[in-house]
PDB file of C-alpha atoms in Angstrom:
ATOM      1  CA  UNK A   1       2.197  25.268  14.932  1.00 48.00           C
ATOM      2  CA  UNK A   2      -0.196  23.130  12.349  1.00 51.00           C
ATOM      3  CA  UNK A   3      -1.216  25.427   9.290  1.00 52.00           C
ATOM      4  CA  UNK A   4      -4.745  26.330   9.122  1.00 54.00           C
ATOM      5  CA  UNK A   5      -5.658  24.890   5.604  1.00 52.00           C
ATOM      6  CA  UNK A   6      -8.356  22.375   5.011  1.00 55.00           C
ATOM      7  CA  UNK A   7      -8.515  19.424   2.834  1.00 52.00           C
ATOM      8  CA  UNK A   8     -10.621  19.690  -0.254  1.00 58.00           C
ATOM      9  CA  UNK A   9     -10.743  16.076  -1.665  1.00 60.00           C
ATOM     10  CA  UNK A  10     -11.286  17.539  -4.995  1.00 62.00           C
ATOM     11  CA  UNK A  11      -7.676  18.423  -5.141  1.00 52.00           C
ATOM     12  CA  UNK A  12      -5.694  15.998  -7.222  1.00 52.00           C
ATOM     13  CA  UNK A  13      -2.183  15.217  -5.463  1.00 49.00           C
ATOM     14  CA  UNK A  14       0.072  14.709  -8.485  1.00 48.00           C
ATOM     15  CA  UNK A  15       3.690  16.217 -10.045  1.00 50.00           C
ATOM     16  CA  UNK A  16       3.864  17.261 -12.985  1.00 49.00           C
ATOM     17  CA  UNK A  17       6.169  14.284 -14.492  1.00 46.00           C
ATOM     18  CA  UNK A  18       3.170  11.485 -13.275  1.00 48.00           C
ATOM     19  CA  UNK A  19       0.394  13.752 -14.596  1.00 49.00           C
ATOM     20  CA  UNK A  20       2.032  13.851 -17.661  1.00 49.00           C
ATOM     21  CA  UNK A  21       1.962  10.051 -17.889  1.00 50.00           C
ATOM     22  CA  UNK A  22      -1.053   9.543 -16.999  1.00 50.00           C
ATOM     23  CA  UNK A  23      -2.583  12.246 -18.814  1.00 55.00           C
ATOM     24  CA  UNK A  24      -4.848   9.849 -21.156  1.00 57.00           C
ATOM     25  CA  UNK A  25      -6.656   7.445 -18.518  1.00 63.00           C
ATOM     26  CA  UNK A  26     -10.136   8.313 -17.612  1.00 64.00           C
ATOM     27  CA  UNK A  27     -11.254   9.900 -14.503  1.00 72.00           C
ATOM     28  CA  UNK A  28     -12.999   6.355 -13.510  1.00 77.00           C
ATOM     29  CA  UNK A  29     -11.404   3.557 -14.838  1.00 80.00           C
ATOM     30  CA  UNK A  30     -12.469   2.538 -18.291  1.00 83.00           C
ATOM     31  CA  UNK A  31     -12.916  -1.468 -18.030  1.00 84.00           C
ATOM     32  CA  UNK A  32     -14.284  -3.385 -15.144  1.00 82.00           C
ATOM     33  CA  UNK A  33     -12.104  -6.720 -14.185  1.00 85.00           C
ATOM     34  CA  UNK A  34     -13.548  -9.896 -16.074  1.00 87.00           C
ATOM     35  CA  UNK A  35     -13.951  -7.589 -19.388  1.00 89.00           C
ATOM     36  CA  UNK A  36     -13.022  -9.298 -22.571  1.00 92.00           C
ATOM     37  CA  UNK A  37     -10.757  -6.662 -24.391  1.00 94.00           C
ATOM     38  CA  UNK A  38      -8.304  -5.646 -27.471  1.00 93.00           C
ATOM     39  CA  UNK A  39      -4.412  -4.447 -26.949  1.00 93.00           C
ATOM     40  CA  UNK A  40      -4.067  -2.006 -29.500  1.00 92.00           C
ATOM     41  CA  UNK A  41      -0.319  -1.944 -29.586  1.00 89.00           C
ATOM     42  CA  UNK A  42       2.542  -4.067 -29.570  1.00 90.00           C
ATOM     43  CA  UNK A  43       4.042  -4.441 -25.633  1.00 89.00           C
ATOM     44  CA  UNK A  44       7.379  -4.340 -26.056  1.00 88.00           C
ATOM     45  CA  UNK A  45       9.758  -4.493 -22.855  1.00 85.00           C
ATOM     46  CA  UNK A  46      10.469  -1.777 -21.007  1.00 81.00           C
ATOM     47  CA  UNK A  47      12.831  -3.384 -18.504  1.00 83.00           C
ATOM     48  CA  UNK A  48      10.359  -4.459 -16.186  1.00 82.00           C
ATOM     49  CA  UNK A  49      10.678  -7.953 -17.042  1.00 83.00           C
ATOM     50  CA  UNK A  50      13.870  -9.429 -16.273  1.00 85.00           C
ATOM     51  CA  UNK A  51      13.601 -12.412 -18.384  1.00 87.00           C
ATOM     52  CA  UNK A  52      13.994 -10.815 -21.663  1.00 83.00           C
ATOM     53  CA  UNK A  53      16.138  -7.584 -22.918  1.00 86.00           C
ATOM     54  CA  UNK A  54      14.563  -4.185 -23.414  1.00 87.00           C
ATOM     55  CA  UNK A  55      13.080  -3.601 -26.423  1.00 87.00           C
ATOM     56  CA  UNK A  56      11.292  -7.704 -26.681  1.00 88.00           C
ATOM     57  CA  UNK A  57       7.732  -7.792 -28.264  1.00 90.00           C
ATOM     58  CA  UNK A  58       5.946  -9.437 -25.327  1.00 90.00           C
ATOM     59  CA  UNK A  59       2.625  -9.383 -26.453  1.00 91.00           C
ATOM     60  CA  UNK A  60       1.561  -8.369 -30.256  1.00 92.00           C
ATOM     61  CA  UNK A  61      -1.238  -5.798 -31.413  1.00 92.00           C
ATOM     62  CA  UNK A  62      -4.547  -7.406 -31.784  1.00 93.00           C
ATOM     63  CA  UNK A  63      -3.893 -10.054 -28.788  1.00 93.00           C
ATOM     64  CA  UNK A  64      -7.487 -10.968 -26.946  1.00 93.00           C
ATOM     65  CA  UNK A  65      -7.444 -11.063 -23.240  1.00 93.00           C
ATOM     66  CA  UNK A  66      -9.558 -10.577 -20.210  1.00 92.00           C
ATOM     67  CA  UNK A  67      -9.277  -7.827 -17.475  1.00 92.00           C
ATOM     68  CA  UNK A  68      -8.095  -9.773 -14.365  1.00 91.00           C
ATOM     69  CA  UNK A  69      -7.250  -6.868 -11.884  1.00 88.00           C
ATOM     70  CA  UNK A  70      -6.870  -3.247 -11.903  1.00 86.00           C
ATOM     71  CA  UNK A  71      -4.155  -0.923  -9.950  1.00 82.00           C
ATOM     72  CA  UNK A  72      -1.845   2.057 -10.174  1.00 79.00           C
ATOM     73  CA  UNK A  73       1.423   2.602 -10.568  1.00 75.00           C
ATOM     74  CA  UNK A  74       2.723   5.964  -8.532  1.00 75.00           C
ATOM     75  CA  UNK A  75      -0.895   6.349  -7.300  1.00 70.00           C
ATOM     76  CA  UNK A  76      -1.716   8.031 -10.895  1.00 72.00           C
ATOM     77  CA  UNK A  77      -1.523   5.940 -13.796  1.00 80.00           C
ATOM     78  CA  UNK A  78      -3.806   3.285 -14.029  1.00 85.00           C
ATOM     79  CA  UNK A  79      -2.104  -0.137 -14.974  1.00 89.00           C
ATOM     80  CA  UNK A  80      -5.238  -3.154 -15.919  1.00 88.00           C
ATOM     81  CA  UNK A  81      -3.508  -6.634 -15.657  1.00 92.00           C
ATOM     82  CA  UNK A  82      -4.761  -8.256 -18.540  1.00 93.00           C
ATOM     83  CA  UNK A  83      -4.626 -12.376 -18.857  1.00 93.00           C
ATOM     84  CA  UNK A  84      -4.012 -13.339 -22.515  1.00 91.00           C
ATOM     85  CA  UNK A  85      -5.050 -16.715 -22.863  1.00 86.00           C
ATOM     86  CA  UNK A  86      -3.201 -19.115 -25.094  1.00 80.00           C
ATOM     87  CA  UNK A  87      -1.516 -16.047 -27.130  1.00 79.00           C
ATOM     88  CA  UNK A  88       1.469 -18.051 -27.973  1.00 80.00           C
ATOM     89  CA  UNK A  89       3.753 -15.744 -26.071  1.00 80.00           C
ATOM     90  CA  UNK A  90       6.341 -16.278 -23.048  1.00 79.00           C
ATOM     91  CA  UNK A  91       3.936 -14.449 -21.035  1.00 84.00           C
ATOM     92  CA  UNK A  92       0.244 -14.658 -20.813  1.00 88.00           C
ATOM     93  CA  UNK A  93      -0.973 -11.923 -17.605  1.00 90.00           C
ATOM     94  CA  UNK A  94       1.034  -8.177 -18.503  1.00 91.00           C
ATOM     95  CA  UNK A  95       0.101  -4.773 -17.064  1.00 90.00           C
ATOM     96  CA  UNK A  96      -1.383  -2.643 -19.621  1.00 89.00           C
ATOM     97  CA  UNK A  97      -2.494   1.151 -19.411  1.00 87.00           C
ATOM     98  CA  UNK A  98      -5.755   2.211 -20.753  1.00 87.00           C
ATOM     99  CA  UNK A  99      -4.848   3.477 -23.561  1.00 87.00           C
ATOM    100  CA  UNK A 100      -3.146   0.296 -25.044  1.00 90.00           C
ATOM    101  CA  UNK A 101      -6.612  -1.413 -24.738  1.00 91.00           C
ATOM    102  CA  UNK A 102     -10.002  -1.775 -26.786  1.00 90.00           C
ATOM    103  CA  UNK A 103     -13.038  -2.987 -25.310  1.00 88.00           C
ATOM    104  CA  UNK A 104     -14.692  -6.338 -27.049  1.00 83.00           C
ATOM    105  CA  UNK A 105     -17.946  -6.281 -25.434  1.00 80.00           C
ATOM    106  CA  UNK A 106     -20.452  -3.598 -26.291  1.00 74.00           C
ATOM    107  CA  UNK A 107     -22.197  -3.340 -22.927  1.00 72.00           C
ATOM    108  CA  UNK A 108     -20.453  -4.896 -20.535  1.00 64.00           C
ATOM    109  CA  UNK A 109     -21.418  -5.466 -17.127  1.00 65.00           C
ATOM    110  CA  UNK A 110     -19.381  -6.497 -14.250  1.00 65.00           C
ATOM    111  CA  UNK A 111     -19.859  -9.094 -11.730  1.00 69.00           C
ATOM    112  CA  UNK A 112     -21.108  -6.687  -9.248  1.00 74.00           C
ATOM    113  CA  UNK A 113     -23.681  -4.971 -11.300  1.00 73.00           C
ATOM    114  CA  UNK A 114     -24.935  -8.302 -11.959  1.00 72.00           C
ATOM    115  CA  UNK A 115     -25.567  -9.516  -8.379  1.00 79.00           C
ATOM    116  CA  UNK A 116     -27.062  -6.023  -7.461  1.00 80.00           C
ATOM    117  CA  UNK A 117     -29.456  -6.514 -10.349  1.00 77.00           C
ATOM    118  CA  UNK A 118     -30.806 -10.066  -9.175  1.00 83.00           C
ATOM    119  CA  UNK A 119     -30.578  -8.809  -5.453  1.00 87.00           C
ATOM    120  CA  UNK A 120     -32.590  -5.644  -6.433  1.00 85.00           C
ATOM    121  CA  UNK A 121     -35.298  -7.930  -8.293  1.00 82.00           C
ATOM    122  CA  UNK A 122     -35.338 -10.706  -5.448  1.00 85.00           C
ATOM    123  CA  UNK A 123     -35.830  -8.028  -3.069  1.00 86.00           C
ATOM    124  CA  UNK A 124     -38.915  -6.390  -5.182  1.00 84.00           C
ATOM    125  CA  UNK A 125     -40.168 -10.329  -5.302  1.00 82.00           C
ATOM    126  CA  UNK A 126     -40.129 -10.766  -1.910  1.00 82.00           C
ATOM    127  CA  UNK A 127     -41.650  -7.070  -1.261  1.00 84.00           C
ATOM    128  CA  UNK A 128     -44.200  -8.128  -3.288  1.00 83.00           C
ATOM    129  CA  UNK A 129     -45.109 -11.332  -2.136  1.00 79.00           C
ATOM    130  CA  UNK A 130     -45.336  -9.755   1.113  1.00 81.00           C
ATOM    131  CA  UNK A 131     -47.871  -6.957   0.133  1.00 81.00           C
ATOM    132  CA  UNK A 132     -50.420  -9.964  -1.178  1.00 80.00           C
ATOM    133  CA  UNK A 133     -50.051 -11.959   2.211  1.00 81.00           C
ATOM    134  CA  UNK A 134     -51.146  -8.679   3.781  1.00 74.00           C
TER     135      UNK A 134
END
């Protein structure tokens, strides 16, 4: 016999060992993918790259980079794969939580906001070039 409960998608599906890890990311994710940003610690490794033993710097403090995707880890902790270009290290692309990163642009705007913004204006254009033919 199926319980009688209903789903409330407010509810946050989580144990307590993930929310603690997660605890400092933002609600909505705090850098859009192509956004030029800071690491604000060392990345040392943590075992999850084979190539080098725990404990390696991977990718120093201060390090430039660009947001190339964004995913999660244990469907709760947000993990931005960051591409730093020509840093000099073994590795260029490393998963970084939001925390360990700094924004560089002051009001960034993604790709997508972008082509809504020139399809909203062409669309007013054309709206209005059809209101004069009228």
């Amino acid at each position: 016999m199926a319980a009688n409960h209903v789903f409330d998608p407010n509810v946050k599906l989580y144990d307590t060992v993930t929310a603690s890890r997660s605890g400092r990311d933002e609600e909505e994710p705090k850098f859009a993918i192509g956004e030029k940003v800071k690491l604000l610690e060392d990345i040392v490794n943590d075992g999850t790259y084979p190539h080098a033993k725990i404990g390696t710097l991977i990718m120093p403090r201060g390090s430039i980079g660009y947001i190339r995707h964004m995913g999660e880890f244990l469907q709760v902790i947000r993990v931005y794969e960051v591409h730093f270009f020509g840093a000099g290290m073994e590795l260029e692309i490393i998963g970084c939580r939001e925390h360990e990163l700094e924004s560089m642009e002051d009001e960034y705007q993604s790709e997508e906001e972008l082509n809504r913004q020139a399809m909203e204006a062409h669309r007013e254009k054309m709206s209005q070039k059809a209101k004069k033919q009228s």
